[in-house]
Coordinates of C-alpha atoms in Angstrom, one line a residue:
X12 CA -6.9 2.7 -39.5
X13 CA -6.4 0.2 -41.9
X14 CA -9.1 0.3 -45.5
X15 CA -9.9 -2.4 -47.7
X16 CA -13.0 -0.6 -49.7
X17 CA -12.2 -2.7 -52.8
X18 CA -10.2 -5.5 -53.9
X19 CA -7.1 -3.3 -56.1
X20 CA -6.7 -6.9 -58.5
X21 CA -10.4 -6.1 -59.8
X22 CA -9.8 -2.4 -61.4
X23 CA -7.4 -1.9 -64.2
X24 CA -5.7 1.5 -65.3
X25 CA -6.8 3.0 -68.1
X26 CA -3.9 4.2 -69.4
X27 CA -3.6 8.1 -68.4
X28 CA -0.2 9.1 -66.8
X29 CA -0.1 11.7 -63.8
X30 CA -0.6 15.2 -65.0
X31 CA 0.4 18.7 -63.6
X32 CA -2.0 21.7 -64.5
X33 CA -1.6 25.3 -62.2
X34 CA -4.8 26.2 -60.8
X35 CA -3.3 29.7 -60.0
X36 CA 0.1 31.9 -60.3
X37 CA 1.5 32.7 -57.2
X38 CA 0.8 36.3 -57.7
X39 CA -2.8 35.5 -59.0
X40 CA -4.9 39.3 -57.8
X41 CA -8.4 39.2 -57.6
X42 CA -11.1 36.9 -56.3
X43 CA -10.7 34.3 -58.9
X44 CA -7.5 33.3 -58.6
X45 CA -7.6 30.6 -61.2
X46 CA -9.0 27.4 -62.9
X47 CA -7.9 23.9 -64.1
X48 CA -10.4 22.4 -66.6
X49 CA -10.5 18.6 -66.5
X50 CA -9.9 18.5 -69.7
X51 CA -6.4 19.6 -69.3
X52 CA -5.9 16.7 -66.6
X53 CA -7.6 13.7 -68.5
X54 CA -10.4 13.9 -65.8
X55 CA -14.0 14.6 -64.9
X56 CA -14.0 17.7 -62.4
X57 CA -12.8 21.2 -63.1
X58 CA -10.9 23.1 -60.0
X59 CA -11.6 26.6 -59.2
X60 CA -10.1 29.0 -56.7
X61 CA -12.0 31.8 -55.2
X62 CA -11.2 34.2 -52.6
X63 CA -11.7 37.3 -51.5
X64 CA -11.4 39.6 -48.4
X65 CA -15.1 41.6 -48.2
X66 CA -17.7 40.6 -46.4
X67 CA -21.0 40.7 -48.7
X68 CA -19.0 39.7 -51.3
X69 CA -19.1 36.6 -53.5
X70 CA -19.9 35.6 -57.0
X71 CA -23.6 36.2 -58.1
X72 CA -26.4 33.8 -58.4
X73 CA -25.5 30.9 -61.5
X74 CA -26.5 27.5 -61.8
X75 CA -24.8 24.6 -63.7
X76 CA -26.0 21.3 -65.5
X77 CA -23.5 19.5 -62.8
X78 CA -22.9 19.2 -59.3
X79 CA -20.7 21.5 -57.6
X80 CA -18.9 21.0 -54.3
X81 CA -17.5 23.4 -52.4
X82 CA -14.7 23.5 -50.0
X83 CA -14.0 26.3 -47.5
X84 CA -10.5 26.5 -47.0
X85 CA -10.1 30.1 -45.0
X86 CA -12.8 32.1 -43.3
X87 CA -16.6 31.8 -43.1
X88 CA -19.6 31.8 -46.1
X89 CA -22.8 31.3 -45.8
X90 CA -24.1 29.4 -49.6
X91 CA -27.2 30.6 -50.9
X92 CA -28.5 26.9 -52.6
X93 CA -32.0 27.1 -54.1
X94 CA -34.2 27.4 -50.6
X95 CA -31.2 26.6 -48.4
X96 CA -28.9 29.3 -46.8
X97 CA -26.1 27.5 -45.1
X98 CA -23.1 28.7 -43.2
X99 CA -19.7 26.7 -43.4
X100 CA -16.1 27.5 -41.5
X101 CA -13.2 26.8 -43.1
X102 CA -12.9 22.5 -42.9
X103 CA -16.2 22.3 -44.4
X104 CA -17.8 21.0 -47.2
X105 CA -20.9 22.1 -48.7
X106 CA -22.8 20.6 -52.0
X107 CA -24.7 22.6 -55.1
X108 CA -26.8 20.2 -56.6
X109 CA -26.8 20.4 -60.4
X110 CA -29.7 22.5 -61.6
X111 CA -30.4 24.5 -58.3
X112 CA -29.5 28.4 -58.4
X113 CA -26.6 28.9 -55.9
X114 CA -23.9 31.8 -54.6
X115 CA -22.3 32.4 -51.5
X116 CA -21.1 35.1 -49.8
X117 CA -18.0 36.3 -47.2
X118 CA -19.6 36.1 -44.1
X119 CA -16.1 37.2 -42.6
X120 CA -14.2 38.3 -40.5
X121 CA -11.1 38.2 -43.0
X122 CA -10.2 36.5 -46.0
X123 CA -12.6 33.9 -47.5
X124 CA -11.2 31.2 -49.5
X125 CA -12.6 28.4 -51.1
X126 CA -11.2 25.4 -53.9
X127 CA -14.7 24.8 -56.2
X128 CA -14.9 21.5 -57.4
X129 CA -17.1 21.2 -61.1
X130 CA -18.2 17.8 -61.9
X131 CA -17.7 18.2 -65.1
X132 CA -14.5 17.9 -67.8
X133 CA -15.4 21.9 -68.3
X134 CA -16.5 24.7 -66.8
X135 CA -20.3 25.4 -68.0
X136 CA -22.1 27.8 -66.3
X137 CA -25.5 30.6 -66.9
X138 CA -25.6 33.8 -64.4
X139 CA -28.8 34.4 -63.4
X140 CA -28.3 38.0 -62.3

């Protein structure tokens, strides 16, 4: 499949050069393996990876002035997202709006791993439990 979205002549680099930030060490323990600001890449999202092996676990209830979008690389969750509960496999893409309360739990079996995608330069966020 060929795309043709936009005409490349009409947009004009601003200037930034590629960038290389780690989001996590190799050996990274825990369930937040890591983060990469945007800030740090001369862009607007900040990059988080979460995982862990429990089911019932996952981080607690927050919210954030921003989107968030979530991607389920490994495993099964189900998101908690204001009213919403929805369940996602590993492939799938689910969205926190910016303002709503969300979390999201292992729904297992096995390792749950997501990449969380801020949209935002840094990474702002108030727990609500």
């Amino acid at each position: 499949m060929v795309r043709r979205d936009f005409d490349p002549d009409t947009v004009q680099p601003d200037g930034r050069s590629a960038v290389k930030e780690t989001l996590f060490p190799r050996d990274a323990a825990g369930p937040w393996r890591g983060s990469c600001p945007g800030e740090a890449l001369g862009g607007q999202i900040t990059v988080l990876a979460y995982g862990n092996e429990t089911p019932g676990e996952g981080p607690r209830l927050h919210v954030h002035p921003y989107d968030e979008t979530f991607i389920v690389i490994a495993g099964r969750a189900r998101f908690f997202v204001g009213d919403d509960v929805i369940e996602a496999i590993a492939g799938e893409v689910v969205l926190g709006p910016k303002g709503v309360p969300h979390r999201f739990e292992n729904i297992g079996p096995g390792r749950l791993q997501t990449i969380d995608i801020h949209h935002s330069p840094v990474w702002l966020q108030t727990d609500l439990e």
